[in-house]
Amino acid sequence: ARPAQAVMKGVSNEGSNTDMMQQFQQKKAKQSTDGLKHEDVDLMMCTDLVDQSKTTALNSCSSHASLLEVLQANPDDKALASDADQQLLLKVLFKEKVNVSAVELRFDQPPPDGEEETYAKPRLVKLFTNRDMNFDDVEEVGASAQTLVETAEATKARITCGGSKFQRVESLVVFVEEAADPEASRSFINRLCIIGHQAKNYHAVYG
């Protein structure tokens, strides 16, 4: 009986060793996965992932702030304003694929009204991902996300970006479709903040 018990004891030890090894490997794998997690940050202010040479605004007024200026902290509250009408098409391109978790806009300091120009904050803002778009395309393509600024007191808007459309993003279009005041000739924003992190490079991790 003793040899049998000894054999069984040996098997039990081997099983325990196998369990311990599996637990160790699982813990190691979890640590590796945790190491790949990224904190969501302002992609313009905290990283160099925004391709500034290709990031541009369509229908923006040249006498006001540029898109790059409102992607920065903009402590002077410069305003990026539309030109021919209320619509703005803001194209942000990235050097590497990113995961976008939110887009925030601030619009609390309009430029002074001119003799012919009046300014209003956005009312309807839409987001599109991974598309090279102009104004002709926005009516034909469904938005990846959108927000409606409905209160007169609002000075900020946040669009939460979820789902696969905001994973591994190479370009983001922010489309100001309508201003809050239908009588205003132009729309404006003071700050555009794109929050997210660099997407995992699967080839580098697994290849």
GROMACS .gro file of C-alpha atoms in nm:
model
  207
    1ALA     CA    1   0.000   0.000   0.000
    2ARG     CA    2   0.285   0.235   0.081
    3PRO     CA    3   0.436   0.236  -0.270
    4ALA     CA    4   0.093   0.317  -0.410
    5GLN     CA    5   0.060   0.600  -0.161
    6ALA     CA    6   0.403   0.723  -0.255
    7VAL     CA    7   0.312   0.721  -0.621
    8MET     CA    8  -0.011   0.903  -0.552
    9LYS     CA    9   0.178   1.154  -0.341
   10GLY     CA   10   0.419   1.212  -0.626
   11VAL     CA   11   0.133   1.267  -0.868
   12SER     CA   12  -0.029   1.510  -0.628
   13ASN     CA   13   0.292   1.710  -0.595
   14GLU     CA   14   0.333   1.721  -0.969
   15GLY     CA   15  -0.024   1.845  -1.005
   16SER     CA   16   0.037   2.114  -0.744
   17ASN     CA   17   0.353   2.221  -0.923
   18THR     CA   18   0.160   2.241  -1.249
   19ASP     CA   19  -0.110   2.452  -1.083
   20MET     CA   20   0.152   2.683  -0.936
   21MET     CA   21   0.319   2.720  -1.274
   22GLN     CA   22  -0.013   2.802  -1.440
   23GLN     CA   23  -0.092   3.059  -1.170
   24PHE     CA   24   0.252   3.214  -1.216
   25GLN     CA   25   0.209   3.229  -1.594
   26GLN     CA   26  -0.139   3.381  -1.558
   27LYS     CA   27  -0.006   3.642  -1.315
   28LYS     CA   28   0.283   3.719  -1.549
   29ALA     CA   29   0.045   3.750  -1.844
   30LYS     CA   30  -0.178   3.985  -1.644
   31GLN     CA   31   0.119   4.201  -1.551
   32SER     CA   32   0.216   4.213  -1.917
   33THR     CA   33  -0.137   4.314  -2.015
   34ASP     CA   34  -0.150   4.577  -1.741
   35GLY     CA   35   0.175   4.716  -1.873
   36LEU     CA   36   0.010   4.776  -2.208
   37LYS     CA   37  -0.274   4.981  -2.063
   38HIS     CA   38  -0.262   5.353  -2.136
   39GLU     CA   39  -0.404   5.645  -1.948
   40ASP     CA   40  -0.635   5.865  -2.153
   41VAL     CA   41  -0.484   6.211  -2.204
   42ASP     CA   42  -0.523   6.521  -2.419
   43LEU     CA   43  -0.360   6.391  -2.736
   44MET     CA   44  -0.238   6.735  -2.848
   45MET     CA   45  -0.107   6.860  -2.514
   46CYS     CA   46   0.035   6.538  -2.370
   47THR     CA   47   0.163   6.347  -2.675
   48ASP     CA   48   0.315   6.414  -3.017
   49LEU     CA   49   0.059   6.189  -3.190
   50VAL     CA   50  -0.125   6.473  -3.369
   51ASP     CA   51   0.016   6.525  -3.718
   52GLN     CA   52   0.025   6.904  -3.714
   53SER     CA   53   0.137   6.932  -4.076
   54LYS     CA   54  -0.180   6.759  -4.200
   55THR     CA   55  -0.432   6.885  -3.942
   56THR     CA   56  -0.648   7.157  -4.096
   57ALA     CA   57  -0.978   7.343  -4.080
   58LEU     CA   58  -1.212   7.400  -4.375
   59ASN     CA   59  -1.414   7.724  -4.393
   60SER     CA   60  -1.219   7.885  -4.110
   61CYS     CA   61  -1.163   8.259  -4.099
   62SER     CA   62  -0.795   8.345  -4.144
   63SER     CA   63  -0.821   8.656  -3.925
   64HIS     CA   64  -0.896   8.444  -3.618
   65ALA     CA   65  -0.723   8.150  -3.445
   66SER     CA   66  -0.606   7.843  -3.632
   67LEU     CA   67  -0.711   7.488  -3.551
   68LEU     CA   68  -0.370   7.415  -3.401
   69GLU     CA   69  -0.408   7.711  -3.166
   70VAL     CA   70  -0.737   7.585  -3.021
   71LEU     CA   71  -0.597   7.232  -2.993
   72GLN     CA   72  -0.343   7.388  -2.754
   73ALA     CA   73  -0.427   7.517  -2.405
   74ASN     CA   74  -0.518   7.859  -2.551
   75PRO     CA   75  -0.505   8.064  -2.227
   76ASP     CA   76  -0.579   8.382  -2.424
   77ASP     CA   77  -0.914   8.239  -2.536
   78LYS     CA   78  -0.852   8.298  -2.903
   79ALA     CA   79  -1.144   8.187  -3.118
   80LEU     CA   80  -1.144   7.963  -3.421
   81ALA     CA   81  -1.431   8.097  -3.632
   82SER     CA   82  -1.605   7.991  -3.950
   83ASP     CA   83  -1.595   8.213  -4.256
   84ALA     CA   84  -1.854   8.193  -4.536
   85ASP     CA   85  -2.129   8.046  -4.317
   86GLN     CA   86  -2.181   7.874  -3.980
   87GLN     CA   87  -2.023   7.540  -4.070
   88LEU     CA   88  -1.672   7.431  -3.971
   89LEU     CA   89  -1.498   7.110  -4.079
   90LEU     CA   90  -1.201   7.034  -3.856
   91LYS     CA   91  -0.969   6.756  -3.972
   92VAL     CA   92  -0.729   6.610  -3.716
   93LEU     CA   93  -0.481   6.349  -3.840
   94PHE     CA   94  -0.261   6.128  -3.624
   95LYS     CA   95   0.091   5.995  -3.677
   96GLU     CA   96  -0.004   5.662  -3.519
   97LYS     CA   97  -0.338   5.490  -3.464
   98VAL     CA   98  -0.515   5.611  -3.148
   99ASN     CA   99  -0.814   5.509  -2.939
  100VAL     CA  100  -1.038   5.810  -2.875
  101SER     CA  101  -1.249   5.811  -2.557
  102ALA     CA  102  -1.396   6.162  -2.571
  103VAL     CA  103  -1.397   6.492  -2.756
  104GLU     CA  104  -1.448   6.815  -2.564
  105LEU     CA  105  -1.523   7.163  -2.698
  106ARG     CA  106  -1.520   7.495  -2.517
  107PHE     CA  107  -1.694   7.805  -2.653
  108ASP     CA  108  -1.715   8.077  -2.389
  109GLN     CA  109  -1.534   8.370  -2.553
  110PRO     CA  110  -1.672   8.467  -2.895
  111PRO     CA  111  -1.490   8.722  -3.106
  112PRO     CA  112  -1.645   9.069  -3.100
  113ASP     CA  113  -1.918   9.108  -3.359
  114GLY     CA  114  -1.821   9.312  -3.661
  115GLU     CA  115  -2.032   9.530  -3.886
  116GLU     CA  116  -2.126   9.231  -4.100
  117GLU     CA  117  -2.024   8.931  -3.888
  118THR     CA  118  -2.199   8.791  -3.582
  119TYR     CA  119  -2.076   8.487  -3.391
  120ALA     CA  120  -2.251   8.206  -3.205
  121LYS     CA  121  -2.139   7.890  -3.028
  122PRO     CA  122  -2.205   7.550  -3.190
  123ARG     CA  123  -2.542   7.382  -3.155
  124LEU     CA  124  -2.494   7.057  -3.353
  125VAL     CA  125  -2.152   6.890  -3.363
  126LYS     CA  126  -2.079   6.559  -3.539
  127LEU     CA  127  -1.774   6.333  -3.537
  128PHE     CA  128  -1.648   6.114  -3.821
  129THR     CA  129  -1.354   5.874  -3.802
  130ASN     CA  130  -1.109   5.746  -4.061
  131ARG     CA  131  -1.258   5.940  -4.352
  132ASP     CA  132  -1.103   6.199  -4.580
  133MET     CA  133  -1.404   6.429  -4.599
  134ASN     CA  134  -1.515   6.766  -4.725
  135PHE     CA  135  -1.849   6.946  -4.694
  136ASP     CA  136  -2.006   6.745  -4.977
  137ASP     CA  137  -1.950   6.420  -4.785
  138VAL     CA  138  -2.111   6.506  -4.452
  139GLU     CA  139  -2.466   6.468  -4.580
  140GLU     CA  140  -2.395   6.124  -4.723
  141VAL     CA  141  -2.203   5.963  -4.438
  142GLY     CA  142  -2.347   5.870  -4.100
  143ALA     CA  143  -2.172   6.033  -3.805
  144SER     CA  144  -1.976   5.814  -3.565
  145ALA     CA  145  -2.111   6.029  -3.278
  146GLN     CA  146  -2.277   6.366  -3.228
  147THR     CA  147  -2.399   6.608  -2.964
  148LEU     CA  148  -2.663   6.878  -2.947
  149VAL     CA  149  -2.592   7.184  -2.730
  150GLU     CA  150  -2.941   7.277  -2.614
  151THR     CA  151  -2.897   7.514  -2.320
  152ALA     CA  152  -2.822   7.882  -2.371
  153GLU     CA  153  -2.587   7.885  -2.070
  154ALA     CA  154  -2.365   7.600  -2.192
  155THR     CA  155  -2.001   7.692  -2.255
  156LYS     CA  156  -1.869   7.337  -2.301
  157ALA     CA  157  -1.971   7.016  -2.472
  158ARG     CA  158  -1.838   6.664  -2.427
  159ILE     CA  159  -1.893   6.381  -2.672
  160THR     CA  160  -1.822   6.038  -2.526
  161CYS     CA  161  -1.667   5.815  -2.789
  162GLY     CA  162  -1.739   5.445  -2.753
  163GLY     CA  163  -1.737   5.140  -2.974
  164SER     CA  164  -1.514   5.012  -3.250
  165LYS     CA  165  -1.545   5.329  -3.461
  166PHE     CA  166  -1.322   5.511  -3.214
  167GLN     CA  167  -1.060   5.236  -3.191
  168ARG     CA  168  -0.742   5.252  -3.400
  169VAL     CA  169  -0.834   5.594  -3.538
  170GLU     CA  170  -0.606   5.748  -3.799
  171SER     CA  171  -0.810   6.064  -3.859
  172LEU     CA  172  -1.094   6.245  -3.684
  173VAL     CA  173  -1.329   6.500  -3.840
  174VAL     CA  174  -1.516   6.739  -3.609
  175PHE     CA  175  -1.804   6.897  -3.800
  176VAL     CA  176  -1.984   7.200  -3.661
  177GLU     CA  177  -2.308   7.176  -3.858
  178GLU     CA  178  -2.519   7.445  -3.690
  179ALA     CA  179  -2.464   7.740  -3.459
  180ALA     CA  180  -2.685   7.804  -3.158
  181ASP     CA  181  -2.818   8.128  -3.307
  182PRO     CA  182  -2.969   8.066  -3.652
  183GLU     CA  183  -2.928   8.435  -3.731
  184ALA     CA  184  -2.552   8.439  -3.662
  185SER     CA  185  -2.330   8.453  -3.966
  186ARG     CA  186  -2.047   8.247  -3.812
  187SER     CA  187  -1.980   7.982  -3.548
  188PHE     CA  188  -1.676   7.969  -3.319
  189ILE     CA  189  -1.492   7.754  -3.065
  190ASN     CA  190  -1.213   7.841  -2.819
  191ARG     CA  191  -1.082   7.493  -2.747
  192LEU     CA  192  -1.090   7.146  -2.900
  193CYS     CA  193  -0.963   6.865  -2.679
  194ILE     CA  194  -0.930   6.509  -2.810
  195ILE     CA  195  -0.888   6.259  -2.527
  196GLY     CA  196  -0.746   5.913  -2.578
  197HIS     CA  197  -0.427   5.710  -2.605
  198GLN     CA  198  -0.210   5.539  -2.863
  199ALA     CA  199  -0.358   5.213  -2.986
  200LYS     CA  200  -0.166   4.891  -2.933
  201ASN     CA  201   0.059   4.787  -3.217
  202TYR     CA  202  -0.044   4.422  -3.246
  203HIS     CA  203   0.241   4.337  -3.482
  204ALA     CA  204   0.492   4.464  -3.228
  205VAL     CA  205   0.325   4.287  -2.935
  206TYR     CA  206   0.246   3.952  -3.092
  207GLY     CA  207   0.448   3.938  -3.411
   0.00000   0.00000   0.00000
